[in-house]
Tab-separated table of C-alpha atoms and ligand atoms in Angstrom:
chain	number	residue	atom	x	y	z
A	1	MET	CA	-4.334	14.589	36.492
A	2	GLU	CA	-5.852	11.722	34.531
A	3	PRO	CA	-5.080	8.206	35.775
A	4	LEU	CA	-3.085	6.258	33.189
A	5	VAL	CA	-1.557	2.794	32.946
A	6	ILE	CA	0.947	1.465	30.435
A	7	LEU	CA	-0.004	-1.914	28.994
A	8	GLY	CA	3.160	-3.945	28.529
A	9	ARG	CA	6.418	-3.570	30.374
A	10	GLY	CA	8.704	-4.589	27.530
A	11	GLY	CA	10.951	-2.194	25.660
A	12	HIS	CA	8.075	-0.354	24.021
A	13	GLY	CA	6.239	0.043	27.331
A	14	ARG	CA	9.341	1.389	29.056
A	15	GLU	CA	9.849	3.867	26.214
A	16	LEU	CA	6.281	5.034	26.724
A	17	LEU	CA	7.114	5.513	30.404
A	18	GLU	CA	9.855	7.937	29.343
A	19	LEU	CA	7.417	9.678	27.015
A	20	VAL	CA	4.763	10.104	29.708
A	21	LEU	CA	7.338	11.343	32.236
A	22	ALA	CA	8.682	13.852	29.692
A	23	LEU	CA	5.150	15.154	29.114
A	24	ASN	CA	4.462	15.409	32.830
A	25	ALA	CA	7.712	17.323	33.302
A	26	GLU	CA	6.303	20.004	30.962
A	27	VAL	CA	2.758	20.073	32.316
A	28	PRO	CA	1.658	17.513	34.934
A	29	ARG	CA	-1.178	15.749	33.180
A	30	TYR	CA	-1.134	12.012	33.811
A	31	GLU	CA	-1.287	10.199	37.130
A	32	LEU	CA	0.860	7.215	36.208
A	33	LEU	CA	-0.548	4.271	38.171
A	34	GLY	CA	1.921	1.706	36.816
A	35	PHE	CA	2.087	-1.136	34.323
A	36	VAL	CA	-0.457	-3.747	33.326
A	37	ASP	CA	1.141	-6.859	31.892
A	38	ASP	CA	-0.350	-10.242	31.058
A	39	ALA	CA	2.809	-11.889	32.380
A	40	ALA	CA	2.336	-10.317	35.819
A	41	THR	CA	2.680	-12.983	38.463
A	42	GLY	CA	0.795	-11.296	41.287
A	43	ALA	CA	4.000	-11.024	43.308
A	44	PRO	CA	5.092	-7.439	44.077
A	45	GLU	CA	7.052	-6.184	41.080
A	46	GLU	CA	8.002	-2.796	39.765
A	47	VAL	CA	9.557	-1.215	36.695
A	48	HIS	CA	11.687	1.878	37.232
A	49	GLY	CA	9.800	2.601	40.438
A	50	TYR	CA	6.284	2.029	39.042
A	51	PRO	CA	4.305	-1.018	40.167
A	52	VAL	CA	3.215	-3.863	37.938
A	53	LEU	CA	-0.450	-3.731	38.865
A	54	GLY	CA	-1.573	-7.039	37.402
A	55	THR	CA	-2.865	-8.571	34.211
A	56	ARG	CA	-5.693	-7.288	32.039
A	57	ALA	CA	-8.017	-8.694	34.729
A	58	TRP	CA	-6.814	-5.831	36.930
A	59	LEU	CA	-7.928	-3.398	34.230
A	60	ALA	CA	-11.280	-5.117	33.823
A	61	ALA	CA	-11.955	-4.696	37.533
A	62	ARG	CA	-11.333	-0.911	37.502
A	63	SER	CA	-14.311	1.364	37.114
A	64	PRO	CA	-13.910	3.861	35.633
A	65	ALA	CA	-10.990	2.441	33.694
A	66	PRO	CA	-7.811	4.539	33.559
A	67	LEU	CA	-6.393	5.706	30.257
A	68	VAL	CA	-4.314	2.983	28.605
A	69	ALA	CA	-1.060	3.698	26.774
A	70	LEU	CA	-0.295	0.685	24.604
A	71	GLY	CA	3.252	-0.543	25.079
A	72	VAL	CA	2.879	-2.960	22.193
A	73	GLY	CA	5.179	-2.238	19.273
A	74	VAL	CA	4.014	-4.679	16.592
A	75	SER	CA	1.051	-3.387	14.578
A	76	ALA	CA	-0.859	-6.668	14.438
A	77	ALA	CA	-0.416	-7.319	18.152
A	78	ARG	CA	-1.520	-3.773	18.974
A	79	ALA	CA	-4.698	-4.264	16.939
A	80	ARG	CA	-5.472	-7.530	18.722
A	81	VAL	CA	-5.015	-5.895	22.130
A	82	VAL	CA	-7.301	-2.991	21.213
A	83	ALA	CA	-9.963	-5.443	20.019
A	84	ALA	CA	-9.660	-7.425	23.254
A	85	LEU	CA	-9.981	-4.265	25.357
A	86	ALA	CA	-13.016	-2.938	23.465
A	87	PRO	CA	-15.589	-4.454	25.879
A	88	LEU	CA	-13.931	-2.537	28.737
A	89	GLY	CA	-14.569	0.789	27.033
A	90	VAL	CA	-11.077	2.040	27.817
A	91	ARG	CA	-9.750	5.224	26.252
A	92	PHE	CA	-6.302	5.636	24.762
A	93	PRO	CA	-4.373	8.913	25.064
A	94	THR	CA	-2.683	10.597	22.134
A	95	LEU	CA	0.908	11.088	23.276
A	96	VAL	CA	3.314	13.442	21.530
A	97	HIS	CA	6.790	13.761	23.010
A	98	PRO	CA	7.702	17.366	23.833
A	99	ARG	CA	10.777	17.063	21.596
A	100	ALA	CA	8.764	15.786	18.622
A	101	SER	CA	7.750	18.284	15.976
A	102	VAL	CA	4.162	17.969	14.791
A	103	GLY	CA	2.758	20.569	12.408
A	104	ARG	CA	-0.431	22.521	12.997
A	105	HIS	CA	-2.260	20.738	10.213
A	106	VAL	CA	-1.763	17.184	11.334
A	107	ARG	CA	-4.738	15.025	12.281
A	108	MET	CA	-4.060	12.521	15.023
A	109	ASP	CA	-6.707	10.016	16.048
A	110	GLU	CA	-7.088	8.251	19.387
A	111	GLY	CA	-4.072	6.393	20.734
A	112	VAL	CA	-1.480	7.891	18.390
A	113	THR	CA	2.040	8.122	19.786
A	114	VAL	CA	4.783	10.317	18.377
A	115	CYS	CA	8.161	9.765	20.012
A	116	ASP	CA	11.244	11.799	20.814
A	117	GLY	CA	12.816	13.469	17.794
A	118	ALA	CA	10.107	12.490	15.320
A	119	VAL	CA	8.972	15.045	12.755
A	120	VAL	CA	5.510	15.130	11.204
A	121	THR	CA	5.257	18.110	8.891
A	122	THR	CA	1.924	19.203	7.447
A	123	ASP	CA	-1.398	17.949	6.106
A	124	VAL	CA	-0.718	14.487	7.472
A	125	THR	CA	-3.231	12.031	8.910
A	126	LEU	CA	-2.153	9.588	11.616
A	127	GLY	CA	-4.889	7.002	12.104
A	128	ALA	CA	-5.929	5.624	15.466
A	129	HIS	CA	-3.123	3.822	17.331
A	130	ALA	CA	-0.518	4.749	14.746
A	131	HIS	CA	2.955	4.849	16.234
A	132	VAL	CA	5.758	7.116	15.012
A	133	ASN	CA	8.937	5.958	16.708
A	134	VAL	CA	12.023	7.953	17.646
A	135	GLY	CA	13.577	10.026	14.920
A	136	ALA	CA	11.099	9.021	12.213
A	137	SER	CA	9.886	11.638	9.759
A	138	VAL	CA	6.580	11.909	7.952
A	139	SER	CA	6.332	14.547	5.240
A	140	HIS	CA	3.466	16.507	3.726
A	141	ASP	CA	0.200	14.866	2.738
A	142	CYS	CA	1.058	11.396	4.058
A	143	VAL	CA	-1.836	9.276	5.256
A	144	LEU	CA	-1.132	6.550	7.820
A	145	GLY	CA	-3.974	4.172	8.587
A	146	ARG	CA	-4.926	2.716	11.937
A	147	PHE	CA	-2.251	0.703	13.783
A	148	VAL	CA	0.565	1.710	11.447
A	149	SER	CA	3.990	1.443	13.102
A	150	LEU	CA	7.002	3.398	11.940
A	151	ALA	CA	10.198	2.089	13.540
A	152	PRO	CA	13.064	4.391	14.555
A	153	GLY	CA	14.454	6.520	11.753
A	154	VAL	CA	11.851	5.715	9.099
A	155	ARG	CA	11.660	8.372	6.388
A	156	LEU	CA	8.433	8.918	4.488
A	157	ALA	CA	8.554	11.474	1.687
A	158	GLY	CA	5.435	13.416	0.746
A	159	ASN	CA	2.149	11.819	-0.304
A	160	VAL	CA	2.956	8.353	0.993
A	161	ARG	CA	-0.099	6.315	1.993
A	162	LEU	CA	0.192	3.373	4.363
A	163	GLY	CA	-2.875	1.200	4.862
A	164	ASP	CA	-4.097	0.016	8.252
A	165	GLY	CA	-1.552	-1.992	10.194
A	166	CYS	CA	1.497	-1.436	7.997
A	167	ASP	CA	4.625	-2.148	10.013
A	168	VAL	CA	7.672	-0.313	8.664
A	169	GLY	CA	11.083	-1.457	9.930
A	170	VAL	CA	13.959	0.573	11.268
A	171	ALA	CA	15.439	3.171	8.888
A	172	ALA	CA	13.240	2.166	5.953
A	173	SER	CA	12.241	4.917	3.552
A	174	ALA	CA	9.649	5.624	0.881
A	175	ILE	CA	9.816	7.963	-2.109
A	176	PRO	CA	6.907	10.350	-2.814
A	177	GLY	CA	3.571	8.894	-3.766
A	178	VAL	CA	4.195	5.303	-2.702
A	179	GLU	CA	1.141	3.409	-1.446
A	180	VAL	CA	1.277	0.290	0.714
A	181	GLY	CA	-1.732	-1.944	1.214
A	182	GLU	CA	-3.013	-2.818	4.657
A	183	TRP	CA	-1.137	-5.114	7.035
A	184	SER	CA	2.000	-5.233	4.944
A	185	ILE	CA	5.430	-5.360	6.559
A	186	VAL	CA	8.465	-3.465	5.326
A	187	GLY	CA	11.869	-4.730	6.437
A	188	GLY	CA	14.451	-2.603	8.184
A	189	GLY	CA	16.510	-0.530	5.765
A	190	ALA	CA	14.210	-1.134	2.814
A	191	VAL	CA	13.669	1.586	0.246
A	192	LEU	CA	10.172	1.711	-1.202
A	193	THR	CA	10.417	2.997	-4.756
A	194	ALA	CA	7.083	1.519	-5.850
A	195	SER	CA	3.743	0.726	-4.260
A	196	LEU	CA	3.092	-2.583	-2.517
A	197	PRO	CA	-0.086	-4.648	-2.223
A	198	ALA	CA	-1.724	-5.601	1.069
A	199	ASN	CA	-0.510	-8.424	3.344
A	200	VAL	CA	3.016	-8.763	1.988
A	201	THR	CA	6.510	-8.504	3.434
A	202	ALA	CA	9.027	-6.569	1.364
A	203	VAL	CA	12.744	-6.070	2.018
A	204	GLY	CA	15.798	-4.603	0.324
A	205	VAL	CA	16.833	-1.739	-1.914
A	206	PRO	CA	14.682	-1.316	-3.868
A	207	ALA	CA	12.142	-3.236	-1.799
A	208	ARG	CA	10.912	-6.526	-3.241
A	209	VAL	CA	8.121	-8.734	-1.960
A	210	THR	CA	9.429	-11.820	-0.159
A	211	ARG	CA	6.268	-13.122	1.434
A	212	THR	CA	2.478	-12.919	1.079
A	213	ARG	CA	0.000	-13.677	3.848
A	214	PRO	CA	-3.708	-14.447	3.624
A	215	PRO	CA	-6.063	-11.518	4.277
A	216	GLY	CA	-6.988	-11.315	7.960
A	217	TRP	CA	-3.662	-12.845	9.088
A	218	GLN	CA	-3.230	-10.092	11.658
A	219	LEU	CA	-6.255	-11.305	13.632
A	220	ARG	CA	-4.606	-14.595	14.487
A	221	THR	CA	-2.203	-14.872	17.401
A	222	PRO	CA	1.143	-16.147	16.082
B	1	COA	C1	11.603	-8.310	7.241
B	1	COA	C2	11.448	-8.853	8.653
B	1	COA	C3	10.118	-8.360	9.217
B	1	COA	C4	11.426	-10.375	8.649
B	1	COA	O1	10.463	-10.894	7.763
B	1	COA	P1	10.362	-12.464	7.511
B	1	COA	O2	9.363	-12.691	6.449
B	1	COA	O3	10.146	-13.145	8.825
B	1	COA	O4	11.794	-12.741	6.916
B	1	COA	P2	12.879	-13.837	7.325
B	1	COA	O5	13.532	-13.451	8.613
B	1	COA	O6	12.253	-15.199	7.216
B	1	COA	O7	13.945	-13.651	6.164
B	1	COA	C5	13.641	-13.948	4.803
B	1	COA	C6	14.787	-13.444	3.939
B	1	COA	O8	14.775	-12.005	3.949
B	1	COA	C7	16.053	-11.526	4.409
B	1	COA	N1	15.778	-10.327	5.206
B	1	COA	C8	15.089	-10.246	6.360
B	1	COA	N2	15.013	-8.985	6.760
B	1	COA	C9	15.671	-8.253	5.854
B	1	COA	C10	15.925	-6.866	5.728
B	1	COA	N3	15.455	-5.988	6.628
B	1	COA	N4	16.606	-6.430	4.649
B	1	COA	C11	17.079	-7.306	3.719
B	1	COA	N5	16.870	-8.639	3.788
B	1	COA	C12	16.166	-9.091	4.842
B	1	COA	C13	16.633	-12.654	5.228
B	1	COA	O9	18.020	-12.538	5.318
B	1	COA	C14	16.158	-13.847	4.453
B	1	COA	O10	16.992	-13.991	3.321
B	1	COA	P3	17.349	-15.457	2.720
B	1	COA	O11	16.026	-16.058	2.289
B	1	COA	O12	18.275	-15.136	1.590
B	1	COA	O13	17.975	-16.205	3.857
B	1	COA	C15	12.597	-8.460	9.593
B	1	COA	O14	13.820	-9.054	9.174
B	1	COA	C16	12.828	-6.961	9.694
B	1	COA	O15	13.507	-6.324	8.884
B	1	COA	N6	12.223	-6.412	10.721
B	1	COA	C17	12.361	-5.025	11.078
B	1	COA	C18	11.883	-4.902	12.504
B	1	COA	C19	12.103	-3.540	13.064
B	1	COA	O16	12.693	-2.647	12.486
B	1	COA	N7	11.596	-3.350	14.242
B	1	COA	C20	11.725	-2.096	14.942
B	1	COA	C21	11.118	-2.220	16.302
B	1	COA	S1	11.305	-0.743	17.220
């Protein structure tokens, strides 16, 4: 059993708890130590029976460090956390829910999570720390960059390419061949019928750009 902590005890972190428990119910694999959370007070606290161990300082003091499952749903925030943890040399598990369907010809890099009911078909690449939320589907030949987040129920047709850090909102969809530049945000329910540049927000049906950010915006804490 490999020791593992979940970073973040918010909704995303608690969903990862369910994912890890579902995996362990199939084959016991992870020794779940508890949650690490920067808002930990030091007072005894627990989440669904698992202790809140402390802040990232707790992690820094552990040698060797446990595996870290990132309970951080927003792409930009997830990237900032990974950058901050880099000096600790922590490793991130690739977690695929037992009820997700992932084809044999799918490449998944470190830290990828695929949640309950998601479908990833064939010849797909999921970059490091990409997150495929519940019930999302990713069809043939899609390429998702690092830190991409697909919210629940997103539908990507074949050959869709999402650059690093794209954050796609609940139930959004993309027709075949659409490309989205890095760190762009797609609103919930949007339908992508055409490609989008980097660093924009787009909403609606069909999706239209409503906002443009300066390159590198994701590095700054809001
Ligand atoms: C698009 C989104 C990211 C907000 O972006 P934003 O740039 O901060 O946009 P604002 O909230 O300032 O809204 C700007 C305009 O877009 C509209 N808008 C926002 N989200 C929209 C959406 N999903 N679809 C259609 N219009 C939307 C607003 O109503 C507003 O319109 P107005 O100017 O006529 O008043 C957010 O609304 C959204 O859709 N998030 C999805 C999050 C999600 O699915 N998370 C899943 C977590 S598991």
